[in-house]
């Protein structure tokens, strides 16, 4: 009996040999363990054995059965693993790679613009958009800028062949905004502006401004100071001191320039603030009655303040950027830092 089982084992090993197909393995399993299988017929022979022999042979038969079952399981497992490996080889994807060859980052001007929009929205301001190609009326006339004002000089303005111009500031959106709403209202208008200027470290021909306009009853310079101080402090994440200096813009009266404490040297004086400790930041003032009238607003009942300033200047101070020309350079080494 023992020899028979050993013979059977040899036959099984030979049969299963280098089987690589699951069907072949299944056939071999049936040939040995099935109802009419080789091992089953050996077990049948055991019926006539004495109890002692049954016990002895039974153990050998069981061991043989386990051996075949385990081998079959191992062969199946090997085939499964090989299939998975082949599939992985074919369908392999490195998930650590970026989705696109060069992944972009948000431009720092966009980041600060978004921050400004969020801050003003939280204070109840609307956000308006205006066209970059403007007419002379909105950019100059309606803003009380007289015909002979130097700002109108062709040296400063990009005039287009169709008689239009590239807006030199975001202030024309004041006119557009007033046309469509009744006071009280408050809105900001961030966007691109253009000036026909020679460029240097602090001047660009194309830059961004943010305009603001608030029209209501009982508006004073105090409201203007409060609003701008709150916004600038929020952008820098700490309280920032501001001050007003008298200045002239045809569309405000009185007009001011707002400065804030240099955030590079904390006001001690450095090359960025030209040793003054202050950064000249934006133009502002109480809206000139002529401008309100051009917008159809009753100046006996309403007044307001307006402001307009460059966004790049704020970004430069926030991130310590020393040359405004970096923004449009398209230099990836610059852009990738953000
Ligand atoms: N438009 C002015 C500029 O470009 C800034 C300004 C806006 C001043 C609103 C006063 C009020 O310099």
mmCIF file of C-alpha atoms and ligand atoms in Angstrom:
data_model
loop_
_atom_site.group_PDB
_atom_site.id
_atom_site.type_symbol
_atom_site.label_atom_id
_atom_site.label_comp_id
_atom_site.label_asym_id
_atom_site.label_seq_id
_atom_site.Cartn_x
_atom_site.Cartn_y
_atom_site.Cartn_z
ATOM 1 C CA UNK A 1 0.000 0.000 0.000
ATOM 2 C CA UNK A 2 2.825 2.287 0.916
ATOM 3 C CA UNK A 3 4.489 1.704 -2.456
ATOM 4 C CA UNK A 4 1.203 2.335 -4.177
ATOM 5 C CA UNK A 5 0.877 5.708 -2.482
ATOM 6 C CA UNK A 6 4.452 6.627 -3.269
ATOM 7 C CA UNK A 7 3.817 5.706 -6.905
ATOM 8 C CA UNK A 8 0.708 7.843 -6.825
ATOM 9 C CA UNK A 9 2.661 10.778 -5.487
ATOM 10 C CA UNK A 10 5.196 10.438 -8.294
ATOM 11 C CA UNK A 11 2.396 10.295 -10.848
ATOM 12 C CA UNK A 12 0.771 13.363 -9.346
ATOM 13 C CA UNK A 13 4.035 15.348 -9.280
ATOM 14 C CA UNK A 14 4.687 14.429 -12.891
ATOM 15 C CA UNK A 15 1.151 15.304 -13.988
ATOM 16 C CA UNK A 16 1.034 18.689 -12.326
ATOM 17 C CA UNK A 17 4.686 19.341 -13.302
ATOM 18 C CA UNK A 18 4.867 22.642 -15.172
ATOM 19 C CA UNK A 19 1.114 23.190 -15.460
ATOM 20 C CA UNK A 20 0.384 26.846 -16.160
ATOM 21 C CA UNK A 21 -3.353 26.643 -16.859
ATOM 22 C CA UNK A 22 -6.001 26.574 -14.190
ATOM 23 C CA UNK A 23 -8.119 24.114 -16.254
ATOM 24 C CA UNK A 24 -5.210 21.609 -16.409
ATOM 25 C CA UNK A 25 -4.722 21.772 -12.665
ATOM 26 C CA UNK A 26 -8.415 21.251 -12.070
ATOM 27 C CA UNK A 27 -8.372 18.181 -14.322
ATOM 28 C CA UNK A 28 -5.437 16.708 -12.405
ATOM 29 C CA UNK A 29 -7.191 17.380 -9.090
ATOM 30 C CA UNK A 30 -10.267 15.489 -10.282
ATOM 31 C CA UNK A 31 -8.071 12.641 -11.599
ATOM 32 C CA UNK A 32 -6.617 12.116 -8.139
ATOM 33 C CA UNK A 33 -9.209 13.332 -5.645
ATOM 34 C CA UNK A 34 -12.463 13.070 -7.616
ATOM 35 C CA UNK A 35 -15.113 10.359 -6.993
ATOM 36 C CA UNK A 36 -13.431 8.126 -9.538
ATOM 37 C CA UNK A 37 -9.988 9.465 -8.778
ATOM 38 C CA UNK A 38 -6.854 7.442 -8.081
ATOM 39 C CA UNK A 39 -6.675 8.226 -4.371
ATOM 40 C CA UNK A 40 -10.397 7.565 -3.910
ATOM 41 C CA UNK A 41 -10.049 4.082 -5.360
ATOM 42 C CA UNK A 42 -7.160 3.364 -2.971
ATOM 43 C CA UNK A 43 -9.402 4.447 -0.098
ATOM 44 C CA UNK A 44 -12.056 2.054 -1.322
ATOM 45 C CA UNK A 45 -9.592 -0.829 -1.049
ATOM 46 C CA UNK A 46 -9.151 -0.023 2.629
ATOM 47 C CA UNK A 47 -12.644 -1.300 3.431
ATOM 48 C CA UNK A 48 -11.373 -4.869 3.818
ATOM 49 C CA UNK A 49 -8.364 -3.978 6.003
ATOM 50 C CA UNK A 50 -8.090 -4.782 9.671
ATOM 51 C CA UNK A 51 -8.744 -1.912 12.074
ATOM 52 C CA UNK A 52 -5.051 -1.537 12.817
ATOM 53 C CA UNK A 53 -4.053 -1.477 9.166
ATOM 54 C CA UNK A 54 -6.903 0.900 8.396
ATOM 55 C CA UNK A 55 -5.479 3.282 10.970
ATOM 56 C CA UNK A 56 -1.967 3.034 9.547
ATOM 57 C CA UNK A 57 -2.927 3.319 5.893
ATOM 58 C CA UNK A 58 -5.580 5.938 6.693
ATOM 59 C CA UNK A 59 -2.893 8.265 8.026
ATOM 60 C CA UNK A 60 -0.807 7.849 4.890
ATOM 61 C CA UNK A 61 -3.829 8.367 2.641
ATOM 62 C CA UNK A 62 -4.832 11.518 4.538
ATOM 63 C CA UNK A 63 -1.301 12.892 4.298
ATOM 64 C CA UNK A 64 -1.382 12.199 0.569
ATOM 65 C CA UNK A 65 -4.726 13.927 0.252
ATOM 66 C CA UNK A 66 -3.447 17.023 2.037
ATOM 67 C CA UNK A 67 -0.334 17.007 -0.107
ATOM 68 C CA UNK A 68 -2.389 17.034 -3.300
ATOM 69 C CA UNK A 69 -4.805 19.688 -2.001
ATOM 70 C CA UNK A 70 -1.981 21.961 -0.904
ATOM 71 C CA UNK A 71 -0.106 21.547 -4.185
ATOM 72 C CA UNK A 72 -3.229 22.392 -6.166
ATOM 73 C CA UNK A 73 -3.768 25.484 -3.999
ATOM 74 C CA UNK A 74 -0.149 26.596 -4.468
ATOM 75 C CA UNK A 75 -0.346 26.164 -8.250
ATOM 76 C CA UNK A 76 -3.533 28.244 -8.403
ATOM 77 C CA UNK A 77 -1.980 30.917 -6.249
ATOM 78 C CA UNK A 78 1.144 31.080 -8.432
ATOM 79 C CA UNK A 79 -0.945 31.524 -11.548
ATOM 80 C CA UNK A 80 -2.978 34.338 -9.886
ATOM 81 C CA UNK A 81 0.163 36.127 -8.787
ATOM 82 C CA UNK A 82 1.716 35.869 -12.233
ATOM 83 C CA UNK A 83 -1.436 37.316 -13.808
ATOM 84 C CA UNK A 84 -1.449 40.254 -11.389
ATOM 85 C CA UNK A 85 2.232 40.919 -12.021
ATOM 86 C CA UNK A 86 1.720 40.956 -15.796
ATOM 87 C CA UNK A 87 -1.235 43.311 -15.471
ATOM 88 C CA UNK A 88 0.670 45.638 -13.137
ATOM 89 C CA UNK A 89 3.527 45.713 -15.601
ATOM 90 C CA UNK A 90 1.211 46.677 -18.420
ATOM 91 C CA UNK A 91 -1.030 49.111 -16.539
ATOM 92 C CA UNK A 92 1.559 50.640 -14.223
ATOM 93 C CA UNK A 93 0.996 54.279 -13.263
ATOM 94 C CA UNK A 94 3.289 56.362 -11.082
ATOM 95 C CA UNK A 95 0.782 58.228 -8.952
ATOM 96 C CA UNK A 96 3.487 60.470 -7.534
ATOM 97 C CA UNK A 97 3.838 62.260 -10.878
ATOM 98 C CA UNK A 98 2.068 65.623 -11.359
ATOM 99 C CA UNK A 99 -1.015 65.460 -13.583
ATOM 100 C CA UNK A 100 0.534 67.873 -16.096
ATOM 101 C CA UNK A 101 4.163 68.188 -17.163
ATOM 102 C CA UNK A 102 4.416 71.710 -15.716
ATOM 103 C CA UNK A 103 1.994 72.499 -12.970
ATOM 104 C CA UNK A 104 1.140 76.168 -12.547
ATOM 105 C CA UNK A 105 0.840 78.150 -9.362
ATOM 106 C CA UNK A 106 -1.443 81.048 -8.535
ATOM 107 C CA UNK A 107 0.158 84.345 -9.504
ATOM 108 C CA UNK A 108 0.925 86.429 -6.380
ATOM 109 C CA UNK A 109 -1.077 89.354 -7.792
ATOM 110 C CA UNK A 110 -4.101 87.050 -8.128
ATOM 111 C CA UNK A 111 -3.610 85.809 -4.557
ATOM 112 C CA UNK A 112 -3.585 89.306 -3.079
ATOM 113 C CA UNK A 113 -6.417 90.437 -5.346
ATOM 114 C CA UNK A 114 -8.499 87.516 -4.072
ATOM 115 C CA UNK A 115 -7.609 88.393 -0.474
ATOM 116 C CA UNK A 116 -8.679 91.993 -1.062
ATOM 117 C CA UNK A 117 -11.933 90.854 -2.673
ATOM 118 C CA UNK A 118 -12.699 88.568 0.265
ATOM 119 C CA UNK A 119 -11.963 91.310 2.794
ATOM 120 C CA UNK A 120 -14.088 93.914 1.040
ATOM 121 C CA UNK A 121 -16.924 91.446 0.489
ATOM 122 C CA UNK A 122 -16.882 90.671 4.215
ATOM 123 C CA UNK A 123 -17.390 94.417 4.803
ATOM 124 C CA UNK A 124 -20.422 94.455 2.503
ATOM 125 C CA UNK A 125 -18.779 95.745 -0.696
ATOM 126 C CA UNK A 126 -19.886 94.603 -4.152
ATOM 127 C CA UNK A 127 -17.193 93.632 -6.665
ATOM 128 C CA UNK A 128 -17.501 95.313 -10.074
ATOM 129 C CA UNK A 129 -15.716 94.649 -13.304
ATOM 130 C CA UNK A 130 -15.036 97.166 -16.044
ATOM 131 C CA UNK A 131 -13.573 96.999 -19.556
ATOM 132 C CA UNK A 132 -9.865 97.620 -20.061
ATOM 133 C CA UNK A 133 -10.662 99.449 -23.303
ATOM 134 C CA UNK A 134 -12.485 102.589 -22.217
ATOM 135 C CA UNK A 135 -13.883 105.742 -23.736
ATOM 136 C CA UNK A 136 -12.530 109.203 -23.014
ATOM 137 C CA UNK A 137 -15.685 110.208 -21.184
ATOM 138 C CA UNK A 138 -15.470 107.505 -18.482
ATOM 139 C CA UNK A 139 -11.707 107.637 -18.106
ATOM 140 C CA UNK A 140 -11.371 111.446 -18.010
ATOM 141 C CA UNK A 141 -14.364 113.728 -18.607
ATOM 142 C CA UNK A 142 -16.862 112.241 -16.191
ATOM 143 C CA UNK A 143 -14.115 112.155 -13.582
ATOM 144 C CA UNK A 144 -13.729 115.904 -13.751
ATOM 145 C CA UNK A 145 -10.346 115.685 -15.443
ATOM 146 C CA UNK A 146 -10.079 118.855 -17.511
ATOM 147 C CA UNK A 147 -9.053 118.847 -21.138
ATOM 148 C CA UNK A 148 -5.622 120.309 -20.401
ATOM 149 C CA UNK A 149 -4.791 118.028 -17.475
ATOM 150 C CA UNK A 150 -1.367 116.408 -17.845
ATOM 151 C CA UNK A 151 -2.899 112.966 -17.195
ATOM 152 C CA UNK A 152 -4.505 113.215 -20.625
ATOM 153 C CA UNK A 153 -1.174 113.611 -22.307
ATOM 154 C CA UNK A 154 -0.602 111.094 -25.047
ATOM 155 C CA UNK A 155 2.657 110.384 -23.297
ATOM 156 C CA UNK A 156 0.756 108.779 -20.420
ATOM 157 C CA UNK A 157 -2.165 107.247 -22.253
ATOM 158 C CA UNK A 158 -2.288 104.441 -24.787
ATOM 159 C CA UNK A 159 -4.733 105.845 -27.337
ATOM 160 C CA UNK A 160 -6.227 103.347 -29.735
ATOM 161 C CA UNK A 161 -6.894 103.865 -33.446
ATOM 162 C CA UNK A 162 -10.647 103.624 -32.858
ATOM 163 C CA UNK A 163 -10.592 106.715 -30.579
ATOM 164 C CA UNK A 164 -10.832 104.615 -27.426
ATOM 165 C CA UNK A 165 -8.034 104.171 -24.902
ATOM 166 C CA UNK A 166 -6.622 101.618 -22.485
ATOM 167 C CA UNK A 167 -7.878 102.758 -19.098
ATOM 168 C CA UNK A 168 -5.149 104.563 -17.168
ATOM 169 C CA UNK A 169 -6.797 103.791 -13.828
ATOM 170 C CA UNK A 170 -9.783 101.837 -12.470
ATOM 171 C CA UNK A 171 -11.645 105.073 -11.690
ATOM 172 C CA UNK A 172 -13.879 104.858 -14.820
ATOM 173 C CA UNK A 173 -15.636 101.994 -13.033
ATOM 174 C CA UNK A 174 -16.863 104.648 -10.554
ATOM 175 C CA UNK A 175 -18.852 106.175 -13.428
ATOM 176 C CA UNK A 176 -20.103 102.803 -14.675
ATOM 177 C CA UNK A 177 -21.031 101.759 -11.139
ATOM 178 C CA UNK A 178 -23.007 104.935 -10.392
ATOM 179 C CA UNK A 179 -24.975 104.635 -13.631
ATOM 180 C CA UNK A 180 -26.476 101.304 -12.635
ATOM 181 C CA UNK A 181 -27.244 101.819 -8.921
ATOM 182 C CA UNK A 182 -29.028 104.090 -6.518
ATOM 183 C CA UNK A 183 -27.310 105.196 -3.291
ATOM 184 C CA UNK A 184 -26.496 104.045 -0.708
ATOM 185 C CA UNK A 185 -23.975 101.629 -2.236
ATOM 186 C CA UNK A 186 -20.377 100.543 -1.869
ATOM 187 C CA UNK A 187 -18.264 98.622 -4.318
ATOM 188 C CA UNK A 188 -14.711 97.859 -5.310
ATOM 189 C CA UNK A 189 -13.362 97.357 -8.827
ATOM 190 C CA UNK A 190 -10.049 95.532 -9.127
ATOM 191 C CA UNK A 191 -8.449 95.096 -12.531
ATOM 192 C CA UNK A 192 -5.735 95.797 -15.054
ATOM 193 C CA UNK A 193 -4.661 99.325 -15.949
ATOM 194 C CA UNK A 194 -2.206 100.709 -18.503
ATOM 195 C CA UNK A 195 0.151 103.637 -18.687
ATOM 196 C CA UNK A 196 2.429 104.689 -21.479
ATOM 197 C CA UNK A 197 5.482 104.908 -19.251
ATOM 198 C CA UNK A 198 9.108 103.930 -19.303
ATOM 199 C CA UNK A 199 9.507 100.945 -17.009
ATOM 200 C CA UNK A 200 11.874 100.680 -14.074
ATOM 201 C CA UNK A 201 11.972 98.781 -10.769
ATOM 202 C CA UNK A 202 8.813 100.513 -9.532
ATOM 203 C CA UNK A 203 6.981 101.382 -12.791
ATOM 204 C CA UNK A 204 5.224 99.117 -15.249
ATOM 205 C CA UNK A 205 3.138 99.962 -18.311
ATOM 206 C CA UNK A 206 0.632 97.266 -17.302
ATOM 207 C CA UNK A 207 -0.362 96.853 -13.684
ATOM 208 C CA UNK A 208 -3.327 96.296 -11.409
ATOM 209 C CA UNK A 209 -5.366 98.728 -9.388
ATOM 210 C CA UNK A 210 -8.192 98.378 -6.977
ATOM 211 C CA UNK A 211 -10.815 101.098 -6.957
ATOM 212 C CA UNK A 212 -13.263 101.659 -4.138
ATOM 213 C CA UNK A 213 -16.376 103.791 -3.922
ATOM 214 C CA UNK A 214 -18.751 104.320 -1.011
ATOM 215 C CA UNK A 215 -21.796 106.563 -1.327
ATOM 216 C CA UNK A 216 -24.201 107.075 1.556
ATOM 217 C CA UNK A 217 -25.537 109.698 3.949
ATOM 218 C CA UNK A 218 -23.128 111.081 6.603
ATOM 219 C CA UNK A 219 -19.949 109.681 5.080
ATOM 220 C CA UNK A 220 -16.765 111.374 6.258
ATOM 221 C CA UNK A 221 -12.992 111.060 5.977
ATOM 222 C CA UNK A 222 -13.110 109.018 9.219
ATOM 223 C CA UNK A 223 -14.974 106.238 7.378
ATOM 224 C CA UNK A 224 -12.325 106.321 4.651
ATOM 225 C CA UNK A 225 -9.444 106.018 7.125
ATOM 226 C CA UNK A 226 -11.129 103.260 9.105
ATOM 227 C CA UNK A 227 -11.892 101.172 6.019
ATOM 228 C CA UNK A 228 -8.425 101.399 4.491
ATOM 229 C CA UNK A 229 -6.615 100.822 7.785
ATOM 230 C CA UNK A 230 -8.709 97.695 8.385
ATOM 231 C CA UNK A 231 -7.992 96.348 4.901
ATOM 232 C CA UNK A 232 -4.246 97.011 4.954
ATOM 233 C CA UNK A 233 -3.888 95.553 8.467
ATOM 234 C CA UNK A 234 -5.726 92.419 7.367
ATOM 235 C CA UNK A 235 -3.498 91.972 4.330
ATOM 236 C CA UNK A 236 -0.374 92.072 6.510
ATOM 237 C CA UNK A 237 -1.941 90.132 9.365
ATOM 238 C CA UNK A 238 -1.119 92.800 11.988
ATOM 239 C CA UNK A 239 -2.164 96.331 12.839
ATOM 240 C CA UNK A 240 -0.603 98.723 10.344
ATOM 241 C CA UNK A 241 -0.408 102.465 10.998
ATOM 242 C CA UNK A 242 -1.734 104.711 8.200
ATOM 243 C CA UNK A 243 -1.649 108.447 7.558
ATOM 244 C CA UNK A 244 -3.195 110.883 5.088
ATOM 245 C CA UNK A 245 -1.381 113.645 3.245
ATOM 246 C CA UNK A 246 -3.238 116.305 1.267
ATOM 247 C CA UNK A 247 -2.998 115.674 -2.465
ATOM 248 C CA UNK A 248 -4.762 116.586 -5.672
ATOM 249 C CA UNK A 249 -6.925 114.420 -7.900
ATOM 250 C CA UNK A 250 -9.592 116.200 -9.982
ATOM 251 C CA UNK A 251 -12.278 113.671 -8.956
ATOM 252 C CA UNK A 252 -11.990 114.098 -5.185
ATOM 253 C CA UNK A 253 -12.212 117.104 -2.863
ATOM 254 C CA UNK A 254 -10.501 117.079 -0.476
ATOM 255 C CA UNK A 255 -7.994 114.652 -1.970
ATOM 256 C CA UNK A 256 -5.320 112.715 -0.115
ATOM 257 C CA UNK A 257 -2.574 110.280 -0.494
ATOM 258 C CA UNK A 258 -2.621 107.477 2.022
ATOM 259 C CA UNK A 259 0.655 106.128 3.338
ATOM 260 C CA UNK A 260 1.181 103.135 5.554
ATOM 261 C CA UNK A 261 4.068 102.217 7.847
ATOM 262 C CA UNK A 262 6.848 100.441 5.988
ATOM 263 C CA UNK A 263 6.466 96.760 6.839
ATOM 264 C CA UNK A 264 10.049 95.963 5.846
ATOM 265 C CA UNK A 265 11.754 98.150 8.493
ATOM 266 C CA UNK A 266 8.728 98.783 10.771
ATOM 267 C CA UNK A 267 9.162 102.494 10.142
ATOM 268 C CA UNK A 268 12.840 102.794 11.090
ATOM 269 C CA UNK A 269 13.831 103.712 7.548
ATOM 270 C CA UNK A 270 15.194 101.469 4.797
ATOM 271 C CA UNK A 271 15.877 101.506 1.073
ATOM 272 C CA UNK A 272 12.331 100.362 0.221
ATOM 273 C CA UNK A 273 10.679 103.322 1.983
ATOM 274 C CA UNK A 274 13.575 105.613 0.969
ATOM 275 C CA UNK A 275 14.439 106.109 4.662
ATOM 276 C CA UNK A 276 11.074 107.783 5.345
ATOM 277 C CA UNK A 277 9.509 104.910 7.287
ATOM 278 C CA UNK A 278 6.315 105.312 5.205
ATOM 279 C CA UNK A 279 5.077 103.737 1.990
ATOM 280 C CA UNK A 280 3.078 106.055 -0.262
ATOM 281 C CA UNK A 281 0.231 103.829 -1.131
ATOM 282 C CA UNK A 282 -2.902 105.162 -2.730
ATOM 283 C CA UNK A 283 -4.948 108.127 -3.846
ATOM 284 C CA UNK A 284 -8.230 108.808 -2.118
ATOM 285 C CA UNK A 285 -10.614 111.464 -0.958
ATOM 286 C CA UNK A 286 -14.179 112.633 -0.712
ATOM 287 C CA UNK A 287 -15.867 112.245 -4.097
ATOM 288 C CA UNK A 288 -16.063 115.537 -5.969
ATOM 289 C CA UNK A 289 -19.668 116.790 -6.306
ATOM 290 C CA UNK A 290 -19.184 117.073 -10.080
ATOM 291 C CA UNK A 291 -18.457 113.346 -10.255
ATOM 292 C CA UNK A 292 -21.504 112.468 -8.147
ATOM 293 C CA UNK A 293 -23.635 114.698 -10.366
ATOM 294 C CA UNK A 294 -22.272 112.975 -13.472
ATOM 295 C CA UNK A 295 -23.501 109.773 -11.884
ATOM 296 C CA UNK A 296 -26.961 111.243 -11.303
ATOM 297 C CA UNK A 297 -26.586 111.411 -7.521
ATOM 298 C CA UNK A 298 -28.254 114.097 -5.403
ATOM 299 C CA UNK A 299 -25.308 115.788 -3.680
ATOM 300 C CA UNK A 300 -27.539 117.483 -1.107
ATOM 301 C CA UNK A 301 -28.441 114.107 0.327
ATOM 302 C CA UNK A 302 -25.452 111.905 -0.451
ATOM 303 C CA UNK A 303 -21.704 112.075 -0.349
ATOM 304 C CA UNK A 304 -18.958 109.484 -0.354
ATOM 305 C CA UNK A 305 -15.357 108.560 -0.512
ATOM 306 C CA UNK A 306 -13.291 106.878 -3.211
ATOM 307 C CA UNK A 307 -9.849 105.395 -3.368
ATOM 308 C CA UNK A 308 -7.627 103.740 -5.935
ATOM 309 C CA UNK A 309 -4.276 102.074 -5.520
ATOM 310 C CA UNK A 310 -1.890 99.664 -7.160
ATOM 311 C CA UNK A 311 -2.089 96.001 -6.201
ATOM 312 C CA UNK A 312 1.513 95.172 -7.176
ATOM 313 C CA UNK A 313 2.863 97.639 -4.609
ATOM 314 C CA UNK A 314 1.055 95.733 -1.874
ATOM 315 C CA UNK A 315 2.243 92.356 -3.167
ATOM 316 C CA UNK A 316 5.839 93.599 -3.304
ATOM 317 C CA UNK A 317 5.674 94.750 0.295
ATOM 318 C CA UNK A 318 3.953 91.584 1.473
ATOM 319 C CA UNK A 319 6.445 89.189 -0.139
ATOM 320 C CA UNK A 320 9.548 91.400 -0.180
ATOM 321 C CA UNK A 321 9.752 91.660 -4.001
ATOM 322 C CA UNK A 322 12.130 94.400 -5.135
ATOM 323 C CA UNK A 323 11.270 94.855 -8.809
ATOM 324 C CA UNK A 324 7.766 95.317 -10.261
ATOM 325 C CA UNK A 325 8.959 93.978 -13.629
ATOM 326 C CA UNK A 326 9.137 90.437 -12.199
ATOM 327 C CA UNK A 327 5.343 90.207 -12.330
ATOM 328 C CA UNK A 328 5.140 90.237 -16.118
ATOM 329 C CA UNK A 329 8.477 88.597 -16.813
ATOM 330 C CA UNK A 330 6.909 85.152 -17.115
ATOM 331 C CA UNK A 331 10.051 83.848 -15.419
ATOM 332 C CA UNK A 332 9.150 80.471 -13.922
ATOM 333 C CA UNK A 333 11.916 80.757 -11.314
ATOM 334 C CA UNK A 334 10.087 83.814 -9.962
ATOM 335 C CA UNK A 335 6.584 82.403 -10.293
ATOM 336 C CA UNK A 336 7.364 79.003 -8.762
ATOM 337 C CA UNK A 337 8.197 80.601 -5.429
ATOM 338 C CA UNK A 338 4.509 81.244 -4.773
HETATM 339 N N1 LIG B 1 -7.251 107.024 -9.974
HETATM 340 C C1 LIG B 1 -6.204 107.551 -9.157
HETATM 341 C C2 LIG B 1 -4.871 107.056 -9.703
HETATM 342 O O1 LIG B 1 -4.834 106.272 -10.590
HETATM 343 C C3 LIG B 1 -6.318 107.109 -7.719
HETATM 344 C C4 LIG B 1 -7.523 107.643 -7.020
HETATM 345 C C5 LIG B 1 -8.689 106.929 -7.043
HETATM 346 C C6 LIG B 1 -7.467 108.823 -6.315
HETATM 347 C C7 LIG B 1 -9.806 107.382 -6.353
HETATM 348 C C8 LIG B 1 -8.566 109.305 -5.646
HETATM 349 C C9 LIG B 1 -9.727 108.576 -5.651
HETATM 350 O O2 LIG B 1 -3.832 107.479 -9.266
#
